[in-house]
PDB file of C-alpha atoms in Angstrom:
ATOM      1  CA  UNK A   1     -17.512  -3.112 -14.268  1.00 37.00           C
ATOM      2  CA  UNK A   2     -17.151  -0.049 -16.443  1.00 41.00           C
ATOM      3  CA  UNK A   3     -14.194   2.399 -16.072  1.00 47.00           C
ATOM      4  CA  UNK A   4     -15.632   5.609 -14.757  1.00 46.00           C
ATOM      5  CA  UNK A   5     -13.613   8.484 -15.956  1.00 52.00           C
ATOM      6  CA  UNK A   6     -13.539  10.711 -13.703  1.00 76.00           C
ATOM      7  CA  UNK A   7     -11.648  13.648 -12.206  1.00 71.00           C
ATOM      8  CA  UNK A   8      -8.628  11.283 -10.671  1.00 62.00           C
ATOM      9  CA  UNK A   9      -8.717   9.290 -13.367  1.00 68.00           C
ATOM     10  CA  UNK A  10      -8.688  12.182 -16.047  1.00 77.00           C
ATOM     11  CA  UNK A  11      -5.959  13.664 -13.697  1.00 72.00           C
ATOM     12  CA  UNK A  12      -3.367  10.811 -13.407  1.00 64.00           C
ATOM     13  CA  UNK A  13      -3.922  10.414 -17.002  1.00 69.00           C
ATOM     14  CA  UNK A  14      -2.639  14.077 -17.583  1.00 75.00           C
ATOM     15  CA  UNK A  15      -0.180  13.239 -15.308  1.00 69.00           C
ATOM     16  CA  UNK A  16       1.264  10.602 -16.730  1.00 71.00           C
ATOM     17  CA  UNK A  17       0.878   8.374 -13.656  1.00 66.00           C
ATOM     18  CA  UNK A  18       0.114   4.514 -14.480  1.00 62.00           C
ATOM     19  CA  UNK A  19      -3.192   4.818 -12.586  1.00 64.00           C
ATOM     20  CA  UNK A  20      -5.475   6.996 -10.303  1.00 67.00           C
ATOM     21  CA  UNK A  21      -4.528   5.067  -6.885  1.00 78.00           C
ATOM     22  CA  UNK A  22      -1.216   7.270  -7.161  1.00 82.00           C
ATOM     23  CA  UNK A  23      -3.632  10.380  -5.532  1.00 83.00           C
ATOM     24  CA  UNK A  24      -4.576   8.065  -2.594  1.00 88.00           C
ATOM     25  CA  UNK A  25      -0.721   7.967  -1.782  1.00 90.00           C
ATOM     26  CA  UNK A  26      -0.640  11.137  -2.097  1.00 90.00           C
ATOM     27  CA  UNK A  27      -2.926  12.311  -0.073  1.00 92.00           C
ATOM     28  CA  UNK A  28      -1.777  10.221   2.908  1.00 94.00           C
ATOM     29  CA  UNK A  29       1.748  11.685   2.560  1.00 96.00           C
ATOM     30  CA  UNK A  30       0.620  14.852   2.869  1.00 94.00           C
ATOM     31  CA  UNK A  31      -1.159  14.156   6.198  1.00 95.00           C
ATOM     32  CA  UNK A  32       1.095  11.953   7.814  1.00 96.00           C
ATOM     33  CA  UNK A  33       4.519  12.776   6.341  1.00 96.00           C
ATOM     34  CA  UNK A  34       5.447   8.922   6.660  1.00 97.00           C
ATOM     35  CA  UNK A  35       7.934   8.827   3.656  1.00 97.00           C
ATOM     36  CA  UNK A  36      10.778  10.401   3.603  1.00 97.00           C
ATOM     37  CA  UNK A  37      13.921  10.962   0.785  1.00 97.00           C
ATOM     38  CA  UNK A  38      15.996   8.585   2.364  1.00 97.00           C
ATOM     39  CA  UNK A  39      14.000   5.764   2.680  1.00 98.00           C
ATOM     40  CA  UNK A  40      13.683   2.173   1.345  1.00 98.00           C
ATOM     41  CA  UNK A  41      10.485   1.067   0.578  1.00 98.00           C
ATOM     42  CA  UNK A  42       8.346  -2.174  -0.270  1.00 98.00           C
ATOM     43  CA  UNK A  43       5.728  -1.664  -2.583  1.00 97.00           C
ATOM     44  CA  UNK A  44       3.402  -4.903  -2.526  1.00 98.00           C
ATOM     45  CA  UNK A  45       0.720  -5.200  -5.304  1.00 94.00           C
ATOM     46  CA  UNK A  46       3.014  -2.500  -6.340  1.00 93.00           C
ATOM     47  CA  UNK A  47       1.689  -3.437 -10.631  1.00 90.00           C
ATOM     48  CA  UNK A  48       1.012  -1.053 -12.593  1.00 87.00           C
ATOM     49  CA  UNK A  49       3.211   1.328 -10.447  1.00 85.00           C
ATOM     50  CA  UNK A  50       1.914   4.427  -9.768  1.00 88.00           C
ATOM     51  CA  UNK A  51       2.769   4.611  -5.947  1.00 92.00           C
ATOM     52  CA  UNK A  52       6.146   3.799  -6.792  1.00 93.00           C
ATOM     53  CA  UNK A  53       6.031   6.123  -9.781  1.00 91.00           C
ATOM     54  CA  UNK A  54       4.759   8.742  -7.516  1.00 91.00           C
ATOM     55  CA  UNK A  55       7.352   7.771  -4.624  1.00 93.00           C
ATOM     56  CA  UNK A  56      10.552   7.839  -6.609  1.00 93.00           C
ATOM     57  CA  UNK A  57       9.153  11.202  -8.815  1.00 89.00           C
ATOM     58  CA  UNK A  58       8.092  12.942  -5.900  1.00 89.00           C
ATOM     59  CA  UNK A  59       9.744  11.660  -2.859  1.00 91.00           C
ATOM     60  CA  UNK A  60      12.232   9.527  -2.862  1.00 92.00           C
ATOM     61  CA  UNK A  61      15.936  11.321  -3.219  1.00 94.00           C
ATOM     62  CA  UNK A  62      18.455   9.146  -1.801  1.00 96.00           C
ATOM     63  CA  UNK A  63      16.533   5.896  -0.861  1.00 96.00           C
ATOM     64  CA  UNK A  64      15.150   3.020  -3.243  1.00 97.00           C
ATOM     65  CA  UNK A  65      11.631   1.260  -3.750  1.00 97.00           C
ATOM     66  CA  UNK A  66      11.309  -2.308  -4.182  1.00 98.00           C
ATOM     67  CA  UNK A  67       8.420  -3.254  -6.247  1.00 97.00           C
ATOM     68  CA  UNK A  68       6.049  -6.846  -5.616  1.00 97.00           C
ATOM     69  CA  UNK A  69       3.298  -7.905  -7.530  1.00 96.00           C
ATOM     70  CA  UNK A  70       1.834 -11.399  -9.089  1.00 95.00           C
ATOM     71  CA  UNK A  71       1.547  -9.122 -12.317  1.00 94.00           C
ATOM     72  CA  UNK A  72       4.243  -7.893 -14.595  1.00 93.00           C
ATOM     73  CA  UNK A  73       5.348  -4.131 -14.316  1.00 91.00           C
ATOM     74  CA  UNK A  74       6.651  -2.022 -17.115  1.00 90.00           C
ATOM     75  CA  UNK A  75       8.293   0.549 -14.591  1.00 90.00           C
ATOM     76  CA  UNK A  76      11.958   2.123 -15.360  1.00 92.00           C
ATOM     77  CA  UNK A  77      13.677   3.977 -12.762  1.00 92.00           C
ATOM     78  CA  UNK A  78      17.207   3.485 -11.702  1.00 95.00           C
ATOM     79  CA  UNK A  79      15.990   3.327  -7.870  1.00 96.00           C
ATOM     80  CA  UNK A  80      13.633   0.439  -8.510  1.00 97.00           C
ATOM     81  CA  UNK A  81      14.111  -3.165  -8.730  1.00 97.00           C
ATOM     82  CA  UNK A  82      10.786  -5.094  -9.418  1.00 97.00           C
ATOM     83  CA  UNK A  83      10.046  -8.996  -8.304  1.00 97.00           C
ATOM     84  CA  UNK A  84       7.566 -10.553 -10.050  1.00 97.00           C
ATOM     85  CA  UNK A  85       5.634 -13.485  -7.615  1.00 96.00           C
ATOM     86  CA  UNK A  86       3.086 -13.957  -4.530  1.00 95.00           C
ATOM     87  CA  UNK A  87       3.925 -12.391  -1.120  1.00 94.00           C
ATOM     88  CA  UNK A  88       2.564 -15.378   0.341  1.00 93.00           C
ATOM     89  CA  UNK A  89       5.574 -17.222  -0.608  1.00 95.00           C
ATOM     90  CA  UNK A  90       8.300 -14.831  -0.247  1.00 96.00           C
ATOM     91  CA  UNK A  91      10.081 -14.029   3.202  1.00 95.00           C
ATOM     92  CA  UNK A  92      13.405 -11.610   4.367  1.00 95.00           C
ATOM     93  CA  UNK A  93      15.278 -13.954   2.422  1.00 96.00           C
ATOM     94  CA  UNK A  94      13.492 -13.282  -1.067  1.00 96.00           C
ATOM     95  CA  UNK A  95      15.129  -9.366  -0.090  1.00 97.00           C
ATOM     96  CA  UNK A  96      18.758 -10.440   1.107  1.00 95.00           C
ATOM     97  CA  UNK A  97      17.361  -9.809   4.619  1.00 94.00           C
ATOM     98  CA  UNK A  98      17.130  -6.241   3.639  1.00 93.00           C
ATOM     99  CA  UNK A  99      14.820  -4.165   5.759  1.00 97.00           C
ATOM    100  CA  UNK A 100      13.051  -1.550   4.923  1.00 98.00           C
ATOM    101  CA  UNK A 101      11.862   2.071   6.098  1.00 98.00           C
ATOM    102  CA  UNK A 102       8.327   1.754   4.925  1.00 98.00           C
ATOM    103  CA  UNK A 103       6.097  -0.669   3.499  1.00 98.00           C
ATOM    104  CA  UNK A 104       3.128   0.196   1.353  1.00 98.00           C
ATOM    105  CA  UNK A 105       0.570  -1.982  -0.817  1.00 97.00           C
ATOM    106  CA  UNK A 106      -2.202  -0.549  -2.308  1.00 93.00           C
ATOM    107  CA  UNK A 107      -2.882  -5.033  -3.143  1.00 94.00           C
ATOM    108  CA  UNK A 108      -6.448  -6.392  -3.687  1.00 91.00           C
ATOM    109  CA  UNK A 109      -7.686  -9.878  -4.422  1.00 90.00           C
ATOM    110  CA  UNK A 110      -9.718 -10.293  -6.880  1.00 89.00           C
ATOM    111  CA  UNK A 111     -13.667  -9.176  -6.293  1.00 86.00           C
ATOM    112  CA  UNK A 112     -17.070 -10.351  -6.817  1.00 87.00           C
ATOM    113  CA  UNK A 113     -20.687  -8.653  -6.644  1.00 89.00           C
ATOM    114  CA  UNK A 114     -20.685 -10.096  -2.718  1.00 91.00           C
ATOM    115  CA  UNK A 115     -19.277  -7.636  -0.737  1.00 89.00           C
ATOM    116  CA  UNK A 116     -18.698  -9.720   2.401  1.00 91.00           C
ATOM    117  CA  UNK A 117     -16.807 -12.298   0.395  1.00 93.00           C
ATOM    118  CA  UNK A 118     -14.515  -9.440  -1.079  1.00 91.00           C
ATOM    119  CA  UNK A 119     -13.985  -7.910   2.618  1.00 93.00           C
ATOM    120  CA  UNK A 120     -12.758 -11.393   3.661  1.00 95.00           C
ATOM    121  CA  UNK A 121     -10.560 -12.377   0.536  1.00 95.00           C
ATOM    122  CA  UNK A 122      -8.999  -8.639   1.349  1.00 95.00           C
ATOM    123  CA  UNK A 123      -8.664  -9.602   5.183  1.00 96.00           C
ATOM    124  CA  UNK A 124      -6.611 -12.392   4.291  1.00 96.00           C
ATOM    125  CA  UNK A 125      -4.414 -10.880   1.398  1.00 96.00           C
ATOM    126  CA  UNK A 126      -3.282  -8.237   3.992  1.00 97.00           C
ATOM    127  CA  UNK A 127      -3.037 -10.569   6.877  1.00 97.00           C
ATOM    128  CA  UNK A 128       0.042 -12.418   4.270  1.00 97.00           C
ATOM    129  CA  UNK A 129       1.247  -9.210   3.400  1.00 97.00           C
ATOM    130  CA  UNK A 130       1.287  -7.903   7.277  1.00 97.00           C
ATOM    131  CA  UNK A 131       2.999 -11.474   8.493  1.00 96.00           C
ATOM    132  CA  UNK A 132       6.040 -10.556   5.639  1.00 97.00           C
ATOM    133  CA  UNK A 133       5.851  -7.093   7.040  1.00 97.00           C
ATOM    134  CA  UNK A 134       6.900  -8.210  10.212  1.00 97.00           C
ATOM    135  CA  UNK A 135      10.120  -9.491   8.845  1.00 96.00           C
ATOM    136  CA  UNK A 136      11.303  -7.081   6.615  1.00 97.00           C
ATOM    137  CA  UNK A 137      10.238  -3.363   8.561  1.00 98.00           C
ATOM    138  CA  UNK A 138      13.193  -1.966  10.320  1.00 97.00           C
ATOM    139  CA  UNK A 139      12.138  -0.695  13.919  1.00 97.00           C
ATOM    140  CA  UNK A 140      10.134   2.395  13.997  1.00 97.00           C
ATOM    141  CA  UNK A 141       8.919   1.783  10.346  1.00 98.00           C
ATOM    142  CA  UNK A 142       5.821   2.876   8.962  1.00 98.00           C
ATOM    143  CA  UNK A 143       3.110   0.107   7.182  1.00 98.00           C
ATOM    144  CA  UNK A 144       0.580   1.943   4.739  1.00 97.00           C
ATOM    145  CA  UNK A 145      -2.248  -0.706   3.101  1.00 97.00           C
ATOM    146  CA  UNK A 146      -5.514  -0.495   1.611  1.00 95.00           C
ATOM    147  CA  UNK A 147      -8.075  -3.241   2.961  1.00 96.00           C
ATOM    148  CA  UNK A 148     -12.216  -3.783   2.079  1.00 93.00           C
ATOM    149  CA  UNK A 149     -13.885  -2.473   5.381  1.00 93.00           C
ATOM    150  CA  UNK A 150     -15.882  -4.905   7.235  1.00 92.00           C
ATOM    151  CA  UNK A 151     -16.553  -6.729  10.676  1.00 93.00           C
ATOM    152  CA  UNK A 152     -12.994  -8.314  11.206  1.00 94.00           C
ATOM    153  CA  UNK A 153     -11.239  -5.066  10.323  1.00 95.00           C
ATOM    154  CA  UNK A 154     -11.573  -3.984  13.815  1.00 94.00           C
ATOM    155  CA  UNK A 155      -9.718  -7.212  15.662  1.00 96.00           C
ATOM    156  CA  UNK A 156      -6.868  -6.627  12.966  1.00 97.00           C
ATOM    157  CA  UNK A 157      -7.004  -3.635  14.174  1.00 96.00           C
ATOM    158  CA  UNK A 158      -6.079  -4.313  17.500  1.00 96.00           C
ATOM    159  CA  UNK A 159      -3.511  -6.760  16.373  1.00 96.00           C
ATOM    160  CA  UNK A 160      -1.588  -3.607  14.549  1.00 97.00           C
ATOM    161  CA  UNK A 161      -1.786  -1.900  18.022  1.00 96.00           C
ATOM    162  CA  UNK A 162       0.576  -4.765  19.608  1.00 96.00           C
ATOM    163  CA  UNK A 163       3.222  -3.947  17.340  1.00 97.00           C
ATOM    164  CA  UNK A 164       2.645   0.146  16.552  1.00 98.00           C
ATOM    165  CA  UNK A 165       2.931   3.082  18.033  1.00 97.00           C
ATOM    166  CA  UNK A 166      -0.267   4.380  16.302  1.00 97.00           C
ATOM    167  CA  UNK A 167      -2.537   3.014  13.961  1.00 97.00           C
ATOM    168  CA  UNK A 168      -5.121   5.373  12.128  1.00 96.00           C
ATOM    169  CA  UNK A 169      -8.054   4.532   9.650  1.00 94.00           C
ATOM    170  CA  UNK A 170      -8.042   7.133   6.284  1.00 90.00           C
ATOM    171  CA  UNK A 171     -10.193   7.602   3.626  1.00 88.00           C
ATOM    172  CA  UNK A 172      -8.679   9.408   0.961  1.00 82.00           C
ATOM    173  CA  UNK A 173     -10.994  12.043  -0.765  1.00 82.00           C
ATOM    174  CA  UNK A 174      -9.401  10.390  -4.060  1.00 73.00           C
ATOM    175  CA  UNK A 175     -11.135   6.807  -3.674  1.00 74.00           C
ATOM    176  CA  UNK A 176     -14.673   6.603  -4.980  1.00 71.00           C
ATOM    177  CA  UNK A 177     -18.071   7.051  -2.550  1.00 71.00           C
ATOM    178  CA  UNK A 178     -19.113   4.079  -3.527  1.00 73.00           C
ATOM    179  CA  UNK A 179     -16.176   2.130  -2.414  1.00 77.00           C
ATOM    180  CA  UNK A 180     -15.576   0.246   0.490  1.00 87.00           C
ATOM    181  CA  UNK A 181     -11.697   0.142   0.510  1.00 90.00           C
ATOM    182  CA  UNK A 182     -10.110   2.244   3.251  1.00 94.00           C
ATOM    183  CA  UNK A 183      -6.660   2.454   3.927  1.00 94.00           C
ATOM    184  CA  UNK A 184      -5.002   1.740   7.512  1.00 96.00           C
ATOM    185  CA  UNK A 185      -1.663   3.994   8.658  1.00 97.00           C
ATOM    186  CA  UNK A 186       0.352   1.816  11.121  1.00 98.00           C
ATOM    187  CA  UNK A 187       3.168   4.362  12.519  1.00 97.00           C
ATOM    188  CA  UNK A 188       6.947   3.023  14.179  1.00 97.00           C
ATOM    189  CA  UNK A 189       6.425  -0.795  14.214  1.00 98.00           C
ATOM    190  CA  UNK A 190       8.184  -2.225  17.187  1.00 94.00           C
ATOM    191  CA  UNK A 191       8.739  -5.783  16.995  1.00 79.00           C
ATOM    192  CA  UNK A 192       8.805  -7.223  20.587  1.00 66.00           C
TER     193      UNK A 192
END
């Protein structure tokens, strides 16, 4: 598929942000003000880094980011630590049992031309990265992800709703008409 350069694109690059996703954060920080200075985050899928370029330039003060991805990242920033490896084999031990304030991934398996097979390879990646989620969000944290919008979106849906105060579909002006991703805003997990 062919790189479209356009205004995001041509923006981060002026920027100097490792990729256009970083206005998609953005965006959802400034409407639900779920990050704050002090927090600890995960960032799963985090490669090449621009939310957790974006979160430690812009945001975080105090706090830390924690940085996952099966790729290699090139990021350098005294308040991030990167692990290299698959989510689907980590747990709250692969962190010390640390837990954090927030949780974002911005992850996506790889895609195809079938758009159905790519909503269901995305179901599953965030289903892994929710079930890790569960052990390593403190109380009251806040889960950000991107997923492919489809017909089991809606049951996960209502799974989020068991364990957050609030769950809200967005979809940021910065991701492209044509695409299908969406991202889902889980607010103060409680885990019964």
């Amino acid at each position: 598929m062919k790189e479209v350069k356009d205004f995001y694109y041509k923006k981060a690059k002026k920027e100097n942000y490792k990729a256009r996703s970083v206005f998609k954060l953005e965006e959802a920080q400034n409407k639900f003000k779920f990050i704050k200075p002090s927090d600890n985050i995960l960032d799963i899928g985090c490669s090449p880094g621009s939310f957790s370029q974006y979160m430690l330039n812009k945001i975080i003060k105090s706090g830390s980011v924690v940085g996952v991805d099966i790729l290699p990242n090139n990021l350098h920033h005294q308040r991030f630590k990167f692990i290299l490896g698959d989510i689907k084999e980590m747990n709250a031990e692969t962190f010390n049992n640390i837990k954090f304030d927030v949780v974002v991934s911005d992850a996506m398996p790889n895609t195809t031309s079938d758009k159905e097979t790519n909503h269901f390879r995305s179901m599953s990646l965030v289903k892994s990265i929710f079930n890790l989620t569960k052990d390593v969000l403190k109380d009251n944290g806040n889960f950000f992800f991107k997923v492919f919008d489809g017909k089991d979106l809606q049951d996960f849906r209502k799974e989020l709703n068991d364990y957050f105060k609030s769950v809200n579909i967005f979809k940021p002006k910065s991701s492209r008409d044509e695409s299908r991703e969406v991202f889902i805003f889980a607010k103060e997990f409680n885990n019964k």
